[in-house]
Amino acid sequence: MKRNTLYLAAAAAAVLAAALPAFLGAYPLNVARSVMTYMALAVSWDMLLRSGQISFGIAGLFGLGSYASALLVLRAGMDPAMSLVFATLFTGALAFTIGFAVLRLRAMYFSITTLALAEIFRIVLHNLHDFSGGPEGVVLPGVIFGGDTRALYWLCLGGLAITLGVSWYFEKSKLHLALTAIRNDETSARSSGVDIFRYLLIAFTITSTLQGMMGAIQVQSYGFTTPETAFDANFTLLPLAMALLGGIHSTLGPMAGAVLLGIASEWLKLKIPYGHLVVYGIIIVLVILLMPRGLVGLARKRRTGRGA
Amino acid sequence: MKTLVTEHLTKRFLGLVAVNDVSFSLDAGEILGIIGPNGAGKTTFIHLVSGILMPSSGKVLYKGRDVSYTPAHERARAGIARTFQLIHPLENLTVIENVMIGAVFSRGQSLKEARKSAEGICESLRLGDLGRDTASLSILEIKKMEIARALANGPEVLFLDEVMAGLNTDETRQMISMVKAIAKERGLAVGVVEHVMGVIRELTERVIVLESGELIAEGPYSEVSKNPRVIEAYLGGAA
């Protein structure tokens, strides 16, 4: 019964999300798009976190997807919608290759290397003037779907839906067992037959692909990008704060955190234009200290009357 | 052909030789004790056999096949299972999920099949209430779960690394009969590391004794326990 209620709630939320453009004007829809983008990034970051690997590379893959899509349109004359598909696949393929190197690292070393990746991509694109437009970035001939606010909203919702669907699959399939086993104790996981490298590579490739996809959607929705916007540290920091706030190791937690922080960040950007990142930092610290399981963990604790 | 054989198995950590030139064999249906003072290399030896560590030299042969450098997860799939001395139960998984992992990843079962076979194993170990978090388990239940996890691999060789440690007399007795029954029923080759000599005497037909990484004695417990070298290893020169 509980499961049916959950599916019903998910279906209702999906219908509501899809129907939102009927009720909202352009500005709220743009905010909603930003929230959905961050939500997809937060959930995808959490998916890899379920294996215990803390990635700081979200912005790197997001930016890579952005640039891949933009350059496919500009340099290869590809149709924008088509470029979304190919940019997504390109990010995935690159992540798969990079995975062979970075997934040999663990803990802090993995995190720092993923952080460095974002910088490497940014610097490369910064300096490939003729190909990438250099620091001035790239301007596309137009915005996808003629810039129709509703169509852009639905496109972004589609990206989010794919991400949530994959995350749900991660929770329900044997990937859940594999990733949780790896997170808990690699030695024990190995002696239960779990091919650790293989599952980490699967998780890293899939989550990177999703992040690249959201980047591609982003650039086609705005019609331009620069190395500084595409690889903005915000795209790493904000999803991380959202997932921590909402509750890690689940789909629902990062979603809840994204709604709260996503809306709050719109407000914060207006109030403290240059200092809002500090607020996210403070949130991360406070959440880790005071409620390490996030809001979802807190709710669960209240319901069951014990630590989740 | 013996199920598991090691030939001159050696593991060096920089200057320290943790396992030194150990050759032994273990056959199906046999329960072998592995004893020795602290730091003798017993756990390192199991790590080498199960693939958690790779040897510096020497060989591990499983059913005649050289698996010396085969990764741990492949050895698990092939049928070499083990428990861990320092247990890290997977706290974010329930008891049944902990046990299912071996069935899913070593035997390639679907989640549904794995759940079923894990339930069967837990039942045979009299491990109940499988939907629990592992945080609420007693020591006995944790040890049982460790064994269940290993059995879920569908092993032919099973190493138990101090599964009796921390149990009281009754629990130990219960565990001994359980291990015996499982080994017999499944025709397993079992290696048991244990510090409690009573357990070794009850459970095993043959023991090997390690000291400073070297195999210093082998035979039935009654003989080995009278071996002067073994007594010296345990009690020091004064004996």
XYZ file of C-alpha atoms in Angstrom:
547
model
C 0.000 0.000 0.000
C 2.770 2.368 0.978
C 4.452 1.743 -2.344
C 1.253 2.512 -4.256
C 0.865 5.775 -2.380
C 4.408 6.665 -3.315
C 3.854 5.938 -7.005
C 0.623 7.935 -6.902
C 2.390 10.889 -5.310
C 5.165 10.666 -7.910
C 2.642 10.559 -10.759
C 0.735 13.521 -9.303
C 3.974 15.496 -8.913
C 4.928 14.687 -12.510
C 1.580 15.844 -13.877
C 1.737 18.989 -11.772
C 5.295 19.724 -12.910
C 4.352 19.222 -16.547
C 1.283 21.463 -16.199
C 3.122 24.265 -14.400
C 3.593 26.439 -17.538
C -0.194 26.774 -17.719
C -0.192 28.689 -14.433
C 3.133 30.469 -14.268
C 4.619 33.422 -16.099
C 8.045 33.646 -17.669
C 10.045 34.624 -14.567
C 8.773 31.875 -12.253
C 9.230 29.382 -15.070
C 12.842 30.439 -15.461
C 13.369 30.046 -11.727
C 11.739 26.625 -11.960
C 14.149 25.715 -14.756
C 17.101 26.729 -12.671
C 15.771 24.702 -9.731
C 15.229 21.668 -11.956
C 18.739 21.921 -13.386
C 20.258 22.037 -9.920
C 17.952 19.254 -8.791
C 19.134 16.988 -11.589
C 22.765 17.778 -10.701
C 22.133 17.191 -6.990
C 20.466 13.839 -7.601
C 23.160 12.723 -10.035
C 25.886 13.736 -7.572
C 24.137 11.735 -4.886
C 23.947 8.684 -7.151
C 27.730 8.458 -7.215
C 27.916 9.340 -3.525
C 25.964 6.165 -2.786
C 29.177 4.325 -3.620
C 31.068 6.521 -1.147
C 32.828 8.597 -3.810
C 32.555 12.338 -3.266
C 32.871 14.082 -6.607
C 33.672 17.771 -6.919
C 33.554 17.474 -10.683
C 29.916 18.323 -11.346
C 30.729 21.728 -12.851
C 33.392 20.139 -15.030
C 31.018 17.658 -16.630
C 28.195 20.162 -16.786
C 30.468 22.647 -18.564
C 31.790 19.948 -20.835
C 28.249 19.049 -21.898
C 27.521 22.729 -22.476
C 30.542 23.261 -24.668
C 30.118 19.987 -26.532
C 26.556 20.918 -27.465
C 27.425 24.509 -28.385
C 30.434 23.520 -30.481
C 28.549 20.733 -32.250
C 26.064 23.350 -33.416
C 28.650 26.008 -34.236
C 31.492 23.956 -35.664
C 29.698 20.925 -37.071
C 26.463 22.617 -38.028
C 24.453 20.111 -36.055
C 20.789 20.603 -35.319
C 20.464 21.941 -31.711
C 18.136 19.141 -30.590
C 20.500 16.580 -32.101
C 23.447 18.239 -30.397
C 21.823 17.589 -27.032
C 21.960 13.874 -27.703
C 25.501 13.853 -29.022
C 26.869 16.207 -26.366
C 25.368 13.927 -23.724
C 26.932 10.864 -25.297
C 30.242 12.664 -25.716
C 30.381 13.612 -22.039
C 29.546 10.031 -21.141
C 32.258 8.620 -23.380
C 34.849 11.024 -22.014
C 33.821 10.272 -18.422
C 34.131 6.570 -19.178
C 37.715 7.122 -20.335
C 38.605 9.441 -17.460
C 37.014 6.948 -15.090
C 39.789 4.458 -15.764
C 42.225 6.914 -14.218
C 40.310 8.686 -11.453
C 38.434 5.679 -10.108
C 41.705 4.197 -8.948
C 41.748 6.989 -6.398
C 39.733 7.099 -3.235
C 38.409 9.559 -0.703
C 40.100 12.974 -0.730
C 42.321 12.064 -3.668
C 39.334 11.221 -5.825
C 37.527 14.411 -4.804
C 40.471 16.684 -5.473
C 41.165 15.086 -8.836
C 37.580 15.543 -9.949
C 37.784 19.160 -8.834
C 40.942 19.583 -10.897
C 39.203 18.082 -13.935
C 36.699 20.926 -14.014
C 39.599 23.368 -13.989
C 41.438 21.510 -16.733
C 38.404 21.525 -19.029
C 37.864 25.213 -18.305
C 41.476 26.166 -18.965
C 41.626 24.144 -22.174
C 38.491 25.785 -23.522
C 39.751 29.140 -22.304
C 42.846 28.797 -24.419
C 41.558 27.148 -27.590
C 40.589 30.535 -29.011
C 39.887 29.485 -32.577
C 37.912 26.421 -31.660
C 36.071 27.348 -28.485
C 35.919 31.112 -28.684
C 38.333 31.467 -25.793
C 37.442 33.536 -22.749
C 34.715 35.399 -24.654
C 32.846 32.136 -24.985
C 30.439 31.144 -27.711
C 27.187 32.590 -28.975
C 24.791 30.243 -30.724
C 22.779 31.347 -33.759
C 19.674 31.076 -31.657
C 18.032 29.559 -28.617
C 16.482 26.130 -29.057
C 12.725 26.037 -29.780
C 12.907 29.715 -30.727
C 13.326 30.552 -27.069
C 9.753 29.610 -26.179
C 9.658 29.715 -22.363
C 7.292 26.781 -22.056
C 9.190 24.570 -24.466
C 12.426 25.337 -22.614
C 10.718 24.464 -19.351
C 9.565 21.126 -20.712
C 12.981 20.371 -22.143
C 14.556 20.939 -18.756
C 11.817 18.918 -17.082
C 12.578 16.115 -19.527
C 16.245 16.140 -18.501
C 15.238 16.079 -14.863
C 12.769 13.237 -15.477
C 15.482 11.131 -17.105
C 17.796 11.806 -14.155
C 15.145 10.906 -11.589
C 14.253 7.784 -13.533
C 17.862 6.630 -13.577
C 18.238 7.432 -9.899
C 15.143 5.387 -9.145
C 16.629 2.515 -11.133
C 19.839 2.869 -9.112
C 17.786 2.457 -5.938
C 15.781 -0.530 -7.114
C 18.290 -2.602 -9.061
C 21.323 -4.583 -7.997
C 23.322 -1.376 -8.435
C 21.905 -0.376 -5.065
C 23.447 -3.434 -3.417
C 26.741 -3.018 -5.251
C 27.177 0.686 -4.517
C 26.107 0.400 -0.884
C 28.423 -2.560 -0.379
C 31.318 -0.577 -1.870
C 30.525 2.422 0.318
C 30.476 0.331 3.465
C 33.539 -1.803 3.014
C 35.364 -2.476 -0.210
C 37.213 -5.526 1.045
C 34.044 -7.175 2.174
C 32.300 -6.230 -1.080
C 35.098 -7.815 -3.097
C 34.878 -11.058 -1.226
C 31.160 -11.140 -1.966
C 31.992 -11.062 -5.658
C 31.418 -7.357 -6.337
C 33.668 -6.097 -9.128
C 34.281 -2.723 -7.514
C 35.975 -0.981 -10.405
C 33.254 -2.040 -12.808
C 30.427 -0.708 -10.666
C 32.232 2.521 -9.889
C 32.866 2.987 -13.594
C 29.197 2.383 -14.368
C 28.087 4.868 -11.701
C 30.685 7.488 -12.645
C 29.899 7.241 -16.363
C 26.141 7.389 -15.930
C 26.151 10.272 -13.453
C 28.641 12.213 -15.579
C 26.464 11.631 -18.622
C 23.473 13.080 -16.804
C 25.495 16.101 -15.717
C 26.671 16.634 -19.273
C 23.101 16.341 -20.503
C 21.944 19.083 -18.138
C 24.833 21.254 -19.315
C 23.833 20.742 -22.941
C 20.226 21.624 -22.143
C 21.423 24.706 -20.288
C 23.543 26.083 -23.127
C 20.856 25.488 -25.745
C 18.337 27.219 -23.492
C 20.445 30.355 -23.093
C 22.086 30.485 -26.514
C 25.532 31.398 -25.229
C 28.148 30.409 -22.714
C 31.646 31.261 -21.533
C 34.195 29.123 -19.710
C 33.379 31.048 -16.550
C 29.624 30.446 -16.718
C 29.731 26.866 -17.989
C 32.264 25.763 -15.360
C 30.956 28.012 -12.586
C 31.796 26.567 -9.161
C 28.127 27.107 -8.332
C 27.294 24.034 -10.369
C 29.412 21.968 -8.020
C 28.769 23.701 -4.733
C 25.029 24.266 -4.918
C 23.995 20.687 -5.832
C 26.278 19.437 -3.067
C 24.650 21.740 -0.509
C 21.201 20.768 -1.771
C 21.825 17.050 -1.463
C 23.319 17.451 2.003
C 20.479 19.648 3.164
C 17.782 17.352 1.829
C 19.437 14.106 2.819
C 22.022 12.038 0.986
C 21.855 8.460 -0.327
C 18.338 8.826 -1.699
C 16.472 10.364 -4.610
C 13.991 12.243 -2.488
C 16.506 14.013 -0.240
C 18.423 15.899 -2.951
C 15.100 16.754 -4.591
C 13.766 18.335 -1.411
C 17.032 20.168 -0.833
C 17.002 21.466 -4.405
C 13.527 22.968 -4.068
C 14.405 24.717 -0.810
C 17.887 25.951 -1.658
C 17.019 26.577 -5.292
C 14.320 29.037 -4.371
C 16.386 30.473 -1.525
C 19.343 30.981 -3.856
C 17.265 33.165 -6.181
C 16.555 35.380 -3.223
C 20.123 35.222 -1.912
C 21.549 36.216 -5.285
C 19.523 39.418 -5.121
C 20.397 40.137 -1.502
C 24.093 39.294 -1.501
C 25.168 39.155 -5.136
C 28.821 38.386 -4.441
C 28.567 36.639 -1.102
C 25.844 34.068 -1.629
C 28.345 31.249 -2.084
C 29.447 31.832 1.497
C 25.905 31.134 2.631
C 25.949 27.735 0.881
C 29.238 26.975 2.580
C 27.728 27.811 5.951
C 24.705 25.648 5.163
C 26.941 22.692 4.284
C 28.867 23.036 7.534
C 25.747 23.419 9.660
C 23.965 20.491 8.040
C 26.942 18.182 8.462
C 27.287 19.194 12.119
C 23.648 19.270 13.137
C 21.755 16.874 10.895
C 24.081 14.628 8.920
C 21.126 12.760 7.443
C 19.503 15.926 6.135
C 15.830 16.823 6.162
C 14.695 13.430 4.919
C 16.685 11.743 7.688
C 15.159 14.112 10.208
C 11.637 13.340 8.995
C 12.321 9.624 9.092
C 13.688 9.908 12.599
C 10.592 11.755 13.759
C 8.328 9.157 12.188
C 10.042 6.061 13.483
C 11.207 7.615 16.725
C 14.808 6.524 16.244
C 17.938 7.225 14.258
C 17.495 6.335 10.615
C 42.913 -33.410 -6.616
C 42.841 -31.299 -3.470
C 40.369 -28.406 -3.532
C 42.814 -25.787 -2.373
C 46.602 -25.941 -2.413
C 49.252 -23.343 -1.707
C 52.844 -23.799 -2.837
C 55.610 -21.830 -1.133
C 53.200 -18.972 -0.566
C 55.052 -15.860 0.581
C 54.023 -12.306 1.334
C 56.497 -9.555 2.119
C 55.582 -6.103 3.359
C 58.772 -4.124 2.768
C 61.159 -5.794 5.190
C 58.575 -7.863 7.031
C 57.796 -11.365 5.834
C 54.207 -11.880 6.976
C 53.739 -15.251 5.321
C 56.844 -17.236 4.585
C 56.965 -20.199 2.230
C 53.716 -21.813 3.346
C 52.626 -24.936 1.484
C 49.423 -26.622 2.527
C 46.362 -28.288 1.116
C 42.721 -28.406 2.041
C 40.230 -30.925 0.770
C 36.491 -31.015 0.341
C 34.686 -32.207 3.471
C 37.634 -31.312 5.663
C 37.737 -28.795 8.500
C 41.244 -27.482 9.029
C 42.367 -25.370 11.940
C 44.820 -22.537 11.365
C 46.445 -21.529 14.632
C 49.392 -19.559 15.829
C 50.209 -16.701 18.188
C 49.133 -13.133 17.448
C 50.896 -11.737 14.404
C 51.756 -15.189 13.095
C 50.291 -14.344 9.674
C 47.013 -16.254 9.855
C 44.831 -13.458 8.568
C 47.400 -12.458 5.954
C 47.396 -16.068 4.821
C 43.607 -15.962 4.352
C 43.928 -12.625 2.563
C 46.342 -14.272 0.123
C 44.129 -17.262 -0.473
C 40.983 -15.162 -0.946
C 42.677 -12.578 -3.155
C 42.429 -9.576 -0.852
C 46.229 -9.503 -1.038
C 48.420 -10.778 -3.834
C 51.401 -12.960 -2.972
C 55.022 -11.817 -3.302
C 55.858 -15.301 -4.510
C 54.444 -18.785 -4.469
C 51.152 -20.097 -5.754
C 47.533 -20.573 -4.813
C 45.885 -23.440 -6.697
C 42.131 -23.825 -6.578
C 40.862 -27.104 -8.011
C 44.124 -27.365 -9.901
C 43.839 -23.880 -11.405
C 46.421 -21.228 -10.586
C 44.513 -18.345 -8.991
C 47.514 -16.684 -7.306
C 46.866 -13.325 -8.939
C 43.144 -13.630 -9.647
C 41.216 -10.646 -8.204
C 39.215 -11.254 -5.034
C 35.808 -10.883 -6.666
C 36.671 -13.491 -9.269
C 37.864 -15.920 -6.609
C 34.607 -15.315 -4.739
C 32.719 -16.220 -7.896
C 34.867 -19.274 -8.434
C 33.977 -20.538 -4.959
C 36.449 -19.247 -2.381
C 34.548 -17.507 0.413
C 35.690 -16.050 3.718
C 34.513 -14.099 6.706
C 36.323 -11.175 8.262
C 37.880 -10.906 11.677
C 37.088 -7.214 11.914
C 33.516 -7.154 10.798
C 32.028 -4.192 9.074
C 28.389 -5.129 8.700
C 26.829 -3.049 5.980
C 24.893 -0.682 8.162
C 22.840 0.833 5.430
C 21.505 -2.507 4.366
C 19.185 -4.894 6.138
C 20.290 -8.359 7.237
C 18.761 -10.009 4.196
C 20.342 -7.479 1.823
C 23.743 -8.093 3.393
C 23.401 -11.775 2.677
C 21.924 -11.279 -0.798
C 25.031 -9.504 -2.062
C 27.000 -12.712 -2.367
C 24.163 -14.446 -4.211
C 23.737 -11.554 -6.633
C 27.371 -10.843 -7.422
C 29.064 -14.188 -6.926
C 26.369 -16.459 -8.276
C 24.801 -13.994 -10.689
C 21.306 -14.458 -9.329
C 18.521 -11.947 -9.880
C 17.403 -9.925 -6.860
C 14.380 -12.166 -6.482
C 16.353 -15.430 -6.641
C 19.009 -13.983 -4.364
C 16.446 -13.021 -1.750
C 15.108 -16.530 -1.782
C 18.474 -18.244 -1.468
C 19.556 -15.753 1.207
C 16.419 -16.553 3.181
C 17.236 -20.234 2.944
C 20.767 -19.693 4.221
C 19.627 -17.482 7.100
C 17.050 -20.059 8.076
C 19.651 -22.821 8.188
C 21.732 -20.593 10.473
C 18.672 -19.776 12.561
C 19.078 -16.103 11.850
C 15.661 -14.492 12.126
C 13.952 -11.143 11.520
C 15.783 -10.441 8.303
C 14.353 -6.986 7.670
C 16.339 -5.485 10.531
C 19.120 -2.936 10.315
C 22.407 -4.556 11.214
C 22.967 -1.997 13.961
C 20.559 -3.864 16.227
C 22.225 -7.283 15.884
C 23.878 -9.123 18.770
C 27.437 -10.397 18.391
C 26.191 -13.908 17.744
C 23.828 -12.634 15.073
C 26.558 -10.567 13.443
C 28.827 -13.622 13.316
C 26.028 -15.688 11.851
C 25.366 -13.014 9.278
C 29.054 -13.012 8.346
C 28.880 -16.737 7.741
C 25.608 -16.353 5.833
C 27.237 -13.670 3.673
C 30.066 -16.016 2.825
C 27.753 -18.960 2.160
C 25.635 -16.870 -0.197
C 28.578 -16.952 -2.620
C 27.852 -20.630 -3.065
C 31.422 -21.526 -2.047
C 33.366 -24.747 -2.132
C 36.056 -23.361 0.143
C 35.179 -21.368 3.243
C 37.577 -19.577 5.573
C 36.274 -18.497 8.949
C 38.456 -15.838 10.553
C 37.763 -15.912 14.297
C 34.012 -16.294 14.063
C 33.885 -17.536 17.664
C 35.655 -14.525 19.143
C 33.433 -12.662 21.584
C 30.901 -15.456 21.964
C 30.022 -17.014 25.329
C 30.299 -20.745 25.997
C 26.763 -21.584 24.928
C 26.973 -19.525 21.802
C 30.331 -21.043 20.954
C 28.910 -24.539 21.316
C 25.982 -23.583 19.113
C 28.321 -22.141 16.528
C 30.565 -25.218 16.488
C 27.695 -27.561 15.730
C 26.384 -25.153 13.130
C 29.701 -24.910 11.315
C 30.066 -28.680 11.403
C 26.581 -29.188 9.999
C 27.079 -26.665 7.217
C 30.442 -28.097 6.213
C 29.037 -31.594 6.067
C 25.820 -30.696 4.300
C 27.571 -28.668 1.623
C 30.707 -30.772 1.379
C 32.808 -27.681 2.021
C 36.520 -27.391 2.517
C 36.704 -25.240 5.651
C 39.645 -23.359 7.127
C 39.140 -22.049 10.654
C 41.305 -19.427 12.331
C 40.671 -19.479 16.035
C 42.390 -18.580 19.284
C 40.194 -20.682 21.537
C 41.895 -24.079 21.549
C 38.731 -25.784 22.763
C 37.054 -24.767 19.526
C 39.952 -26.069 17.453
C 39.895 -29.376 19.300
C 36.133 -29.769 18.827
C 35.868 -28.580 15.296
C 38.922 -29.623 13.348
C 40.468 -32.874 12.234
C 43.792 -31.345 11.344
C 45.580 -28.117 12.148
C 48.432 -26.134 10.733
C 50.471 -23.910 13.023
C 51.961 -20.641 11.846
C 54.635 -18.718 13.640
C 56.185 -15.528 12.269
C 54.686 -16.397 8.922
C 56.172 -19.881 8.785
C 54.359 -23.172 8.935
C 55.989 -24.903 11.929
C 53.712 -27.883 12.500
C 50.876 -29.809 10.941
C 48.683 -32.691 12.086
C 45.789 -33.549 14.400
C 45.348 -31.107 17.274
C 46.198 -33.763 19.880
C 49.624 -34.256 18.281
C 50.358 -30.687 17.390
C 49.549 -29.473 20.894
C 52.366 -31.668 22.227
C 54.871 -30.496 19.644
C 57.706 -28.699 21.501
C 58.082 -26.110 18.774
C 54.404 -25.216 19.001
C 54.552 -24.967 22.781
C 57.575 -22.741 22.502
C 55.845 -20.538 19.938
C 52.914 -20.035 22.249
C 54.647 -19.857 25.596
C 58.102 -18.594 24.643
C 61.465 -20.105 25.514
C 60.562 -20.601 29.184
C 58.443 -23.631 28.345
